[in-house]
PDB file of N, CA, C and O in Angstrom:
ATOM      1  N   MET A 629      -3.240   5.479   8.867  1.00 52.00           N
ATOM      2  CA  MET A 629      -4.279   6.845   8.495  1.00 52.00           C
ATOM      3  C   MET A 629      -3.972   7.916   8.809  1.00 52.00           C
ATOM      4  O   MET A 629      -4.733   8.683   8.052  1.00 52.00           O
ATOM      5  N   LYS A 630      -3.474   8.517  10.015  1.00 65.00           N
ATOM      6  CA  LYS A 630      -3.423   9.428  10.059  1.00 65.00           C
ATOM      7  C   LYS A 630      -2.446   9.927   8.836  1.00 65.00           C
ATOM      8  O   LYS A 630      -2.399  11.399   8.334  1.00 65.00           O
ATOM      9  N   ILE A 631      -1.513   9.453   8.045  1.00 63.00           N
ATOM     10  CA  ILE A 631      -0.851  10.072   7.015  1.00 63.00           C
ATOM     11  C   ILE A 631      -1.438  10.160   5.824  1.00 63.00           C
ATOM     12  O   ILE A 631      -1.025  11.445   5.093  1.00 63.00           O
ATOM     13  N   ARG A 632      -2.162   9.141   5.469  1.00 61.00           N
ATOM     14  CA  ARG A 632      -3.213   9.919   4.573  1.00 61.00           C
ATOM     15  C   ARG A 632      -3.990  11.332   5.098  1.00 61.00           C
ATOM     16  O   ARG A 632      -4.346  11.488   4.237  1.00 61.00           O
ATOM     17  N   SER A 633      -4.474  11.334   6.135  1.00 60.00           N
ATOM     18  CA  SER A 633      -5.475  12.448   6.017  1.00 60.00           C
ATOM     19  C   SER A 633      -3.788  13.616   5.985  1.00 60.00           C
ATOM     20  O   SER A 633      -4.442  15.137   5.719  1.00 60.00           O
ATOM     21  N   ALA A 634      -2.830  13.317   6.505  1.00 58.00           N
ATOM     22  CA  ALA A 634      -1.848  14.591   6.596  1.00 58.00           C
ATOM     23  C   ALA A 634      -1.635  14.765   4.561  1.00 58.00           C
ATOM     24  O   ALA A 634      -1.433  16.035   4.271  1.00 58.00           O
ATOM     25  N   ILE A 635      -1.679  13.667   4.288  1.00 63.00           N
ATOM     26  CA  ILE A 635      -0.922  14.481   2.136  1.00 63.00           C
ATOM     27  C   ILE A 635      -2.306  14.767   1.894  1.00 63.00           C
ATOM     28  O   ILE A 635      -2.290  15.694   1.343  1.00 63.00           O
ATOM     29  N   VAL A 636      -3.711  14.653   2.017  1.00 58.00           N
ATOM     30  CA  VAL A 636      -4.756  15.076   1.900  1.00 58.00           C
ATOM     31  C   VAL A 636      -4.241  16.386   2.104  1.00 58.00           C
ATOM     32  O   VAL A 636      -5.116  17.294   1.474  1.00 58.00           O
ATOM     33  N   ALA A 637      -4.567  16.942   3.359  1.00 59.00           N
ATOM     34  CA  ALA A 637      -4.849  17.810   3.687  1.00 59.00           C
ATOM     35  C   ALA A 637      -3.559  19.505   3.261  1.00 59.00           C
ATOM     36  O   ALA A 637      -3.859  20.284   3.101  1.00 59.00           O
ATOM     37  N   PHE A 638      -2.254  18.223   3.177  1.00 63.00           N
ATOM     38  CA  PHE A 638      -1.457  19.188   2.759  1.00 63.00           C
ATOM     39  C   PHE A 638      -1.562  19.483   1.134  1.00 63.00           C
ATOM     40  O   PHE A 638      -1.355  21.125   0.045  1.00 63.00           O
ATOM     41  N   VAL A 639      -2.582  18.594   0.471  1.00 54.00           N
ATOM     42  CA  VAL A 639      -2.793  18.577  -1.254  1.00 54.00           C
ATOM     43  C   VAL A 639      -3.763  19.813  -1.307  1.00 54.00           C
ATOM     44  O   VAL A 639      -3.534  20.483  -2.024  1.00 54.00           O
ATOM     45  N   LEU A 640      -4.916  19.743  -0.579  1.00 54.00           N
ATOM     46  CA  LEU A 640      -6.206  20.614  -0.561  1.00 54.00           C
ATOM     47  C   LEU A 640      -5.445  21.789  -0.188  1.00 54.00           C
ATOM     48  O   LEU A 640      -5.996  23.543  -0.895  1.00 54.00           O
ATOM     49  N   SER A 641      -4.801  21.941   0.787  1.00 58.00           N
ATOM     50  CA  SER A 641      -4.129  23.625   1.331  1.00 58.00           C
ATOM     51  C   SER A 641      -3.004  23.963   0.065  1.00 58.00           C
ATOM     52  O   SER A 641      -3.135  24.908   0.085  1.00 58.00           O
ATOM     53  N   THR A 642      -2.750  23.241  -0.519  1.00 52.00           N
ATOM     54  CA  THR A 642      -1.267  23.682  -1.353  1.00 52.00           C
ATOM     55  C   THR A 642      -2.180  23.935  -3.004  1.00 52.00           C
ATOM     56  O   THR A 642      -1.813  24.626  -3.622  1.00 52.00           O
ATOM     57  N   SER A 643      -3.275  23.343  -2.907  1.00 45.00           N
ATOM     58  CA  SER A 643      -3.845  23.430  -4.166  1.00 45.00           C
ATOM     59  C   SER A 643      -4.608  24.933  -3.852  1.00 45.00           C
ATOM     60  O   SER A 643      -5.612  25.678  -5.154  1.00 45.00           O
ATOM     61  N   ALA A 644      -5.275  25.410  -2.616  1.00 47.00           N
ATOM     62  CA  ALA A 644      -5.984  26.299  -2.597  1.00 47.00           C
ATOM     63  C   ALA A 644      -4.913  27.590  -2.557  1.00 47.00           C
ATOM     64  O   ALA A 644      -5.934  28.639  -3.127  1.00 47.00           O
ATOM     65  N   ILE A 645      -3.956  28.178  -2.797  1.00 49.00           N
ATOM     66  CA  ILE A 645      -2.942  28.611  -2.584  1.00 49.00           C
ATOM     67  C   ILE A 645      -2.687  28.934  -3.684  1.00 49.00           C
ATOM     68  O   ILE A 645      -2.797  29.933  -4.247  1.00 49.00           O
ATOM     69  N   SER A 646      -2.605  27.533  -4.825  1.00 46.00           N
ATOM     70  CA  SER A 646      -1.903  27.885  -6.021  1.00 46.00           C
ATOM     71  C   SER A 646      -3.579  28.285  -7.122  1.00 46.00           C
ATOM     72  O   SER A 646      -3.302  28.710  -8.153  1.00 46.00           O
ATOM     73  N   GLY A 647      -4.428  27.952  -6.524  1.00 48.00           N
ATOM     74  CA  GLY A 647      -6.275  28.589  -6.778  1.00 48.00           C
ATOM     75  C   GLY A 647      -6.171  27.099  -8.134  1.00 48.00           C
ATOM     76  O   GLY A 647      -7.117  27.195  -8.771  1.00 48.00           O
ATOM     77  N   ALA A 648      -5.418  26.217  -8.041  1.00 46.00           N
ATOM     78  CA  ALA A 648      -5.930  24.568  -9.029  1.00 46.00           C
ATOM     79  C   ALA A 648      -6.663  23.403  -7.870  1.00 46.00           C
ATOM     80  O   ALA A 648      -6.496  23.768  -7.009  1.00 46.00           O
ATOM     81  N   GLY A 649      -7.726  23.352  -9.109  1.00 45.00           N
ATOM     82  CA  GLY A 649      -8.602  22.546  -8.203  1.00 45.00           C
ATOM     83  C   GLY A 649      -8.127  20.928  -8.089  1.00 45.00           C
ATOM     84  O   GLY A 649      -8.157  20.636  -9.648  1.00 45.00           O
ATOM     85  N   VAL A 650      -7.871  20.603  -6.701  1.00 44.00           N
ATOM     86  CA  VAL A 650      -7.821  18.921  -6.536  1.00 44.00           C
ATOM     87  C   VAL A 650      -8.382  18.567  -6.227  1.00 44.00           C
ATOM     88  O   VAL A 650      -9.266  18.663  -5.329  1.00 44.00           O
ATOM     89  N   ALA A 651      -9.202  17.389  -7.081  1.00 48.00           N
ATOM     90  CA  ALA A 651     -10.210  16.032  -6.207  1.00 48.00           C
ATOM     91  C   ALA A 651      -9.328  15.136  -5.855  1.00 48.00           C
ATOM     92  O   ALA A 651      -8.829  14.348  -6.575  1.00 48.00           O
ATOM     93  N   ILE A 652      -9.525  14.824  -4.795  1.00 46.00           N
ATOM     94  CA  ILE A 652      -8.664  13.458  -4.123  1.00 46.00           C
ATOM     95  C   ILE A 652      -9.695  13.016  -3.077  1.00 46.00           C
ATOM     96  O   ILE A 652     -10.591  13.314  -2.119  1.00 46.00           O
ATOM     97  N   THR A 653      -9.817  11.763  -3.674  1.00 50.00           N
ATOM     98  CA  THR A 653     -10.553  10.474  -2.653  1.00 50.00           C
ATOM     99  C   THR A 653     -10.072  10.138  -2.206  1.00 50.00           C
ATOM    100  O   THR A 653      -8.861   9.695  -2.129  1.00 50.00           O
ATOM    101  N   ALA A 654     -10.129   9.324  -1.280  1.00 51.00           N
ATOM    102  CA  ALA A 654     -10.090   7.855  -0.101  1.00 51.00           C
ATOM    103  C   ALA A 654      -9.316   7.241  -1.199  1.00 51.00           C
ATOM    104  O   ALA A 654      -7.987   6.552  -0.667  1.00 51.00           O
ATOM    105  N   GLU A 655      -9.606   6.538  -2.619  1.00 49.00           N
ATOM    106  CA  GLU A 655      -8.886   5.567  -3.013  1.00 49.00           C
ATOM    107  C   GLU A 655      -7.904   5.879  -3.625  1.00 49.00           C
ATOM    108  O   GLU A 655      -6.748   5.271  -3.313  1.00 49.00           O
ATOM    109  N   SER A 656      -8.035   7.317  -4.302  1.00 51.00           N
ATOM    110  CA  SER A 656      -6.427   7.541  -4.629  1.00 51.00           C
ATOM    111  C   SER A 656      -5.498   7.720  -3.929  1.00 51.00           C
ATOM    112  O   SER A 656      -4.227   7.662  -3.694  1.00 51.00           O
ATOM    113  N   ALA A 657      -5.902   8.218  -2.913  1.00 52.00           N
ATOM    114  CA  ALA A 657      -5.181   8.612  -1.595  1.00 52.00           C
ATOM    115  C   ALA A 657      -4.414   7.333  -1.135  1.00 52.00           C
ATOM    116  O   ALA A 657      -3.606   7.162  -0.882  1.00 52.00           O
ATOM    117  N   SER A 658      -5.385   6.724  -1.251  1.00 51.00           N
ATOM    118  CA  SER A 658      -4.680   5.190  -0.500  1.00 51.00           C
ATOM    119  C   SER A 658      -3.464   4.263  -1.658  1.00 51.00           C
ATOM    120  O   SER A 658      -2.743   3.629  -0.991  1.00 51.00           O
ATOM    121  N   ALA A 659      -4.265   4.562  -3.123  1.00 59.00           N
ATOM    122  CA  ALA A 659      -3.734   4.217  -4.081  1.00 59.00           C
ATOM    123  C   ALA A 659      -2.098   4.456  -4.362  1.00 59.00           C
ATOM    124  O   ALA A 659      -0.693   3.957  -4.162  1.00 59.00           O
ATOM    125  N   ALA A 660      -1.762   5.755  -3.460  1.00 66.00           N
ATOM    126  CA  ALA A 660      -0.600   6.296  -3.306  1.00 66.00           C
ATOM    127  C   ALA A 660       0.214   6.018  -2.546  1.00 66.00           C
ATOM    128  O   ALA A 660       1.146   6.040  -2.558  1.00 66.00           O
ATOM    129  N   THR A 661      -0.317   5.795  -1.217  1.00 92.00           N
ATOM    130  CA  THR A 661       0.181   5.365  -0.360  1.00 92.00           C
ATOM    131  C   THR A 661       0.504   3.671  -0.439  1.00 92.00           C
ATOM    132  O   THR A 661       1.094   3.036   0.900  1.00 92.00           O
ATOM    133  N   CYS A 662       0.064   2.818  -1.319  1.00 97.00           N
ATOM    134  CA  CYS A 662       0.422   1.098  -1.211  1.00 97.00           C
ATOM    135  C   CYS A 662       1.463   0.485  -1.378  1.00 97.00           C
ATOM    136  O   CYS A 662       2.292   1.462  -2.137  1.00 97.00           O
ATOM    137  N   THR A 663       1.397  -0.311  -0.744  1.00 97.00           N
ATOM    138  CA  THR A 663       2.859  -1.269  -1.386  1.00 97.00           C
ATOM    139  C   THR A 663       2.810  -1.524  -2.607  1.00 97.00           C
ATOM    140  O   THR A 663       2.195  -1.805  -2.838  1.00 97.00           O
ATOM    141  N   LYS A 664       3.973  -1.183  -3.100  1.00 96.00           N
ATOM    142  CA  LYS A 664       4.217  -1.606  -4.516  1.00 96.00           C
ATOM    143  C   LYS A 664       5.094  -2.980  -5.076  1.00 96.00           C
ATOM    144  O   LYS A 664       5.949  -3.168  -3.657  1.00 96.00           O
ATOM    145  N   THR A 665       4.225  -3.602  -5.988  1.00 95.00           N
ATOM    146  CA  THR A 665       5.453  -4.741  -6.164  1.00 95.00           C
ATOM    147  C   THR A 665       6.681  -4.292  -7.718  1.00 95.00           C
ATOM    148  O   THR A 665       6.611  -2.785  -7.465  1.00 95.00           O
ATOM    149  N   SER A 666       7.533  -5.134  -7.589  1.00 93.00           N
ATOM    150  CA  SER A 666       8.263  -4.753  -8.431  1.00 93.00           C
ATOM    151  C   SER A 666       8.580  -4.198  -9.796  1.00 93.00           C
ATOM    152  O   SER A 666       8.967  -3.444 -10.801  1.00 93.00           O
ATOM    153  N   THR A 667       6.753  -4.443 -10.130  1.00 95.00           N
ATOM    154  CA  THR A 667       6.331  -3.487 -11.405  1.00 95.00           C
ATOM    155  C   THR A 667       5.399  -2.501 -11.348  1.00 95.00           C
ATOM    156  O   THR A 667       5.209  -1.965 -12.241  1.00 95.00           O
ATOM    157  N   GLY A 668       5.820  -1.823 -10.357  1.00 95.00           N
ATOM    158  CA  GLY A 668       5.250  -0.381  -9.780  1.00 95.00           C
ATOM    159  C   GLY A 668       4.060  -0.685  -9.336  1.00 95.00           C
ATOM    160  O   GLY A 668       3.219   0.615  -9.035  1.00 95.00           O
ATOM    161  N   LYS A 669       2.789  -1.917  -9.119  1.00 96.00           N
ATOM    162  CA  LYS A 669       1.692  -1.872  -9.297  1.00 96.00           C
ATOM    163  C   LYS A 669       1.498  -2.293  -7.444  1.00 96.00           C
ATOM    164  O   LYS A 669       2.266  -2.593  -7.006  1.00 96.00           O
ATOM    165  N   CYS A 670       0.471  -1.702  -7.012  1.00 97.00           N
ATOM    166  CA  CYS A 670       0.154  -2.042  -5.840  1.00 97.00           C
ATOM    167  C   CYS A 670      -0.305  -3.454  -5.385  1.00 97.00           C
ATOM    168  O   CYS A 670      -1.034  -4.594  -6.597  1.00 97.00           O
ATOM    169  N   ILE A 671       0.306  -4.030  -4.205  1.00 98.00           N
ATOM    170  CA  ILE A 671       0.281  -5.715  -3.922  1.00 98.00           C
ATOM    171  C   ILE A 671      -1.226  -5.944  -3.844  1.00 98.00           C
ATOM    172  O   ILE A 671      -2.029  -4.833  -3.586  1.00 98.00           O
ATOM    173  N   LYS A 672      -1.519  -7.089  -3.965  1.00 97.00           N
ATOM    174  CA  LYS A 672      -3.057  -7.301  -3.903  1.00 97.00           C
ATOM    175  C   LYS A 672      -3.045  -8.729  -3.203  1.00 97.00           C
ATOM    176  O   LYS A 672      -1.496  -9.575  -3.033  1.00 97.00           O
ATOM    177  N   GLY A 673      -3.620  -9.090  -2.454  1.00 97.00           N
ATOM    178  CA  GLY A 673      -3.856 -10.235  -1.576  1.00 97.00           C
ATOM    179  C   GLY A 673      -3.087 -11.664  -2.039  1.00 97.00           C
ATOM    180  O   GLY A 673      -4.118 -12.021  -3.432  1.00 97.00           O
ATOM    181  N   GLY A 674      -2.580 -12.557  -1.805  1.00 97.00           N
ATOM    182  CA  GLY A 674      -2.014 -13.939  -2.503  1.00 97.00           C
ATOM    183  C   GLY A 674      -1.193 -13.630  -3.225  1.00 97.00           C
ATOM    184  O   GLY A 674      -0.543 -15.253  -3.602  1.00 97.00           O
ATOM    185  N   GLN A 675      -0.777 -12.680  -3.598  1.00 97.00           N
ATOM    186  CA  GLN A 675       0.399 -12.582  -4.409  1.00 97.00           C
ATOM    187  C   GLN A 675       1.624 -13.263  -3.697  1.00 97.00           C
ATOM    188  O   GLN A 675       1.933 -13.047  -2.631  1.00 97.00           O
ATOM    189  N   PHE A 676       2.765 -13.461  -4.440  1.00 96.00           N
ATOM    190  CA  PHE A 676       4.081 -13.532  -3.951  1.00 96.00           C
ATOM    191  C   PHE A 676       4.644 -12.157  -3.445  1.00 96.00           C
ATOM    192  O   PHE A 676       4.236 -11.142  -3.815  1.00 96.00           O
ATOM    193  N   CYS A 677       5.066 -12.436  -2.402  1.00 96.00           N
ATOM    194  CA  CYS A 677       6.157 -11.111  -1.832  1.00 96.00           C
ATOM    195  C   CYS A 677       7.796 -11.267  -1.999  1.00 96.00           C
ATOM    196  O   CYS A 677       7.992 -12.750  -1.748  1.00 96.00           O
ATOM    197  N   PRO A 678       8.625 -10.409  -1.966  1.00 95.00           N
ATOM    198  CA  PRO A 678       9.610 -10.096  -1.815  1.00 95.00           C
ATOM    199  C   PRO A 678      10.254 -11.002  -0.679  1.00 95.00           C
ATOM    200  O   PRO A 678       9.882 -11.004  -0.004  1.00 95.00           O
ATOM    201  N   LYS A 679      11.409 -11.988  -0.522  1.00 95.00           N
ATOM    202  CA  LYS A 679      11.907 -12.714   1.078  1.00 95.00           C
ATOM    203  C   LYS A 679      12.357 -11.682   1.354  1.00 95.00           C
ATOM    204  O   LYS A 679      11.925 -12.146   2.678  1.00 95.00           O
ATOM    205  N   ALA A 680      12.655 -10.166   1.199  1.00 95.00           N
ATOM    206  CA  ALA A 680      13.311  -9.287   1.931  1.00 95.00           C
ATOM    207  C   ALA A 680      12.101  -8.737   2.928  1.00 95.00           C
ATOM    208  O   ALA A 680      12.257  -8.510   3.334  1.00 95.00           O
ATOM    209  N   LYS A 681      10.795  -8.907   2.512  1.00 96.00           N
ATOM    210  CA  LYS A 681       9.479  -8.688   2.653  1.00 96.00           C
ATOM    211  C   LYS A 681       8.898  -9.245   4.001  1.00 96.00           C
ATOM    212  O   LYS A 681       7.413  -8.939   4.445  1.00 96.00           O
ATOM    213  N   TYR A 682       9.807 -10.310   4.531  1.00 97.00           N
ATOM    214  CA  TYR A 682       8.947 -11.692   4.839  1.00 97.00           C
ATOM    215  C   TYR A 682       8.949 -11.518   6.112  1.00 97.00           C
ATOM    216  O   TYR A 682       9.286 -10.439   7.441  1.00 97.00           O
ATOM    217  N   LYS A 683       7.666 -11.440   6.742  1.00 97.00           N
ATOM    218  CA  LYS A 683       7.159 -10.680   8.435  1.00 97.00           C
ATOM    219  C   LYS A 683       6.497  -9.573   8.328  1.00 97.00           C
ATOM    220  O   LYS A 683       6.612  -8.828   9.214  1.00 97.00           O
ATOM    221  N   LYS A 684       6.867  -8.296   6.686  1.00 97.00           N
ATOM    222  CA  LYS A 684       6.355  -7.320   7.618  1.00 97.00           C
ATOM    223  C   LYS A 684       5.141  -6.751   6.762  1.00 97.00           C
ATOM    224  O   LYS A 684       4.686  -7.850   5.945  1.00 97.00           O
ATOM    225  N   THR A 685       4.475  -5.774   6.710  1.00 97.00           N
ATOM    226  CA  THR A 685       3.307  -5.295   6.668  1.00 97.00           C
ATOM    227  C   THR A 685       2.729  -5.061   5.415  1.00 97.00           C
ATOM    228  O   THR A 685       4.303  -3.790   4.757  1.00 97.00           O
ATOM    229  N   GLY A 686       2.147  -4.711   4.198  1.00 97.00           N
ATOM    230  CA  GLY A 686       2.101  -4.088   3.353  1.00 97.00           C
ATOM    231  C   GLY A 686       0.750  -3.603   3.136  1.00 97.00           C
ATOM    232  O   GLY A 686      -0.243  -4.436   4.020  1.00 97.00           O
ATOM    233  N   ILE A 687       0.323  -2.366   2.261  1.00 98.00           N
ATOM    234  CA  ILE A 687      -0.987  -2.139   1.937  1.00 98.00           C
ATOM    235  C   ILE A 687      -1.341  -2.080   0.640  1.00 98.00           C
ATOM    236  O   ILE A 687      -0.714  -1.892  -0.113  1.00 98.00           O
ATOM    237  N   ASP A 688      -2.363  -2.958   0.127  1.00 97.00           N
ATOM    238  CA  ASP A 688      -3.596  -2.818  -1.101  1.00 97.00           C
ATOM    239  C   ASP A 688      -3.418  -1.595  -1.466  1.00 97.00           C
ATOM    240  O   ASP A 688      -3.477  -0.269  -0.898  1.00 97.00           O
ATOM    241  N   ALA A 689      -4.378  -1.277  -2.813  1.00 97.00           N
ATOM    242  CA  ALA A 689      -4.836   0.064  -3.041  1.00 97.00           C
ATOM    243  C   ALA A 689      -6.188   0.870  -2.505  1.00 97.00           C
ATOM    244  O   ALA A 689      -6.309   1.297  -2.538  1.00 97.00           O
ATOM    245  N   LYS A 690      -6.735  -0.508  -1.807  1.00 96.00           N
ATOM    246  CA  LYS A 690      -7.801  -0.283  -1.014  1.00 96.00           C
ATOM    247  C   LYS A 690      -7.672   0.210   0.569  1.00 96.00           C
ATOM    248  O   LYS A 690      -8.363   0.313   1.416  1.00 96.00           O
ATOM    249  N   GLY A 691      -6.709   0.375   0.987  1.00 96.00           N
ATOM    250  CA  GLY A 691      -6.327   0.143   2.588  1.00 96.00           C
ATOM    251  C   GLY A 691      -6.014  -0.661   3.502  1.00 96.00           C
ATOM    252  O   GLY A 691      -5.919  -0.775   4.629  1.00 96.00           O
ATOM    253  N   ARG A 692      -5.920  -1.649   2.667  1.00 97.00           N
ATOM    254  CA  ARG A 692      -5.958  -3.089   3.510  1.00 97.00           C
ATOM    255  C   ARG A 692      -4.488  -3.885   3.982  1.00 97.00           C
ATOM    256  O   ARG A 692      -3.864  -3.695   2.732  1.00 97.00           O
ATOM    257  N   LYS A 693      -4.817  -4.062   4.949  1.00 97.00           N
ATOM    258  CA  LYS A 693      -3.385  -4.230   5.450  1.00 97.00           C
ATOM    259  C   LYS A 693      -3.047  -6.518   5.162  1.00 97.00           C
ATOM    260  O   LYS A 693      -3.506  -7.183   5.974  1.00 97.00           O
ATOM    261  N   TYR A 694      -1.494  -6.134   4.765  1.00 98.00           N
ATOM    262  CA  TYR A 694      -1.469  -7.588   4.756  1.00 98.00           C
ATOM    263  C   TYR A 694       0.285  -8.380   5.052  1.00 98.00           C
ATOM    264  O   TYR A 694       0.821  -6.887   5.167  1.00 98.00           O
ATOM    265  N   VAL A 695       0.333  -8.875   5.610  1.00 98.00           N
ATOM    266  CA  VAL A 695       1.326  -9.992   6.181  1.00 98.00           C
ATOM    267  C   VAL A 695       1.929 -10.809   4.862  1.00 98.00           C
ATOM    268  O   VAL A 695       1.457 -11.397   4.363  1.00 98.00           O
ATOM    269  N   CYS A 696       3.138 -10.725   4.635  1.00 98.00           N
ATOM    270  CA  CYS A 696       4.510 -11.504   3.620  1.00 98.00           C
ATOM    271  C   CYS A 696       4.891 -12.495   4.893  1.00 98.00           C
ATOM    272  O   CYS A 696       5.556 -12.179   5.640  1.00 98.00           O
ATOM    273  N   LYS A 697       3.887 -13.691   4.242  1.00 97.00           N
ATOM    274  CA  LYS A 697       4.222 -15.113   5.038  1.00 97.00           C
ATOM    275  C   LYS A 697       3.939 -16.331   4.766  1.00 97.00           C
ATOM    276  O   LYS A 697       3.544 -16.517   3.258  1.00 97.00           O
ATOM    277  N   GLY A 698       3.928 -17.148   5.376  1.00 96.00           N
ATOM    278  CA  GLY A 698       3.588 -18.676   4.807  1.00 96.00           C
ATOM    279  C   GLY A 698       5.152 -18.786   4.686  1.00 96.00           C
ATOM    280  O   GLY A 698       6.308 -18.909   5.357  1.00 96.00           O
ATOM    281  N   ASP A 699       5.416 -20.264   3.476  1.00 93.00           N
ATOM    282  CA  ASP A 699       6.565 -20.568   3.027  1.00 93.00           C
ATOM    283  C   ASP A 699       7.669 -19.326   2.857  1.00 93.00           C
ATOM    284  O   ASP A 699       7.805 -18.857   2.119  1.00 93.00           O
ATOM    285  N   LYS A 700       8.962 -19.625   3.943  1.00 92.00           N
ATOM    286  CA  LYS A 700       9.681 -18.634   3.530  1.00 92.00           C
ATOM    287  C   LYS A 700      10.710 -18.350   2.035  1.00 92.00           C
ATOM    288  O   LYS A 700      10.836 -17.522   2.158  1.00 92.00           O
ATOM    289  N   ASN A 701      10.787 -19.591   1.447  1.00 93.00           N
ATOM    290  CA  ASN A 701      11.139 -19.569   0.593  1.00 93.00           C
ATOM    291  C   ASN A 701      10.247 -19.080  -0.934  1.00 93.00           C
ATOM    292  O   ASN A 701      10.499 -18.705  -1.716  1.00 93.00           O
ATOM    293  N   HIS A 702       8.591 -18.946  -0.555  1.00 95.00           N
ATOM    294  CA  HIS A 702       8.309 -18.218  -1.540  1.00 95.00           C
ATOM    295  C   HIS A 702       6.959 -18.230  -0.831  1.00 95.00           C
ATOM    296  O   HIS A 702       5.489 -18.180  -0.794  1.00 95.00           O
ATOM    297  N   PRO A 703       7.295 -16.791   0.046  1.00 97.00           N
ATOM    298  CA  PRO A 703       5.624 -16.315   0.707  1.00 97.00           C
ATOM    299  C   PRO A 703       5.066 -15.464   0.167  1.00 97.00           C
ATOM    300  O   PRO A 703       5.370 -14.953  -0.896  1.00 97.00           O
ATOM    301  N   HIS A 704       3.570 -15.138   1.072  1.00 97.00           N
ATOM    302  CA  HIS A 704       2.807 -14.176  -0.449  1.00 97.00           C
ATOM    303  C   HIS A 704       2.216 -13.014   0.864  1.00 97.00           C
ATOM    304  O   HIS A 704       2.192 -13.435   1.883  1.00 97.00           O
ATOM    305  N   TRP A 705       1.633 -12.551   0.143  1.00 98.00           N
ATOM    306  CA  TRP A 705       0.781 -11.799   0.688  1.00 98.00           C
ATOM    307  C   TRP A 705      -0.734 -11.800   1.095  1.00 98.00           C
ATOM    308  O   TRP A 705      -1.372 -12.062   0.750  1.00 98.00           O
ATOM    309  N   MET A 706      -0.317 -12.168   3.069  1.00 97.00           N
ATOM    310  CA  MET A 706      -1.696 -12.406   3.716  1.00 97.00           C
ATOM    311  C   MET A 706      -2.552 -11.841   4.936  1.00 97.00           C
ATOM    312  O   MET A 706      -1.333 -11.058   5.185  1.00 97.00           O
ATOM    313  N   LYS A 707      -3.789 -11.871   4.763  1.00 94.00           N
ATOM    314  CA  LYS A 707      -4.569 -10.874   6.089  1.00 94.00           C
ATOM    315  C   LYS A 707      -3.960 -12.151   7.280  1.00 94.00           C
ATOM    316  O   LYS A 707      -3.640 -12.977   7.072  1.00 94.00           O
TER     317      LYS A 707
END
């Protein structure tokens, strides 16, 4: 959460200096910081996760945390 707030503060301060109007919502900020799949999309609960991510935490587009767990040969993102 602190990282998301820092990113939003940075973008807002940078846009104020440049004069550009930038609208940042919590959803777009979390989408930028989500854990990406091999296709570049945010993870979703229940999806397969790479074996390299086993027992690691990931974040979906809405900021929910998941852990890569289950069968070690075919792990999934689960709460």
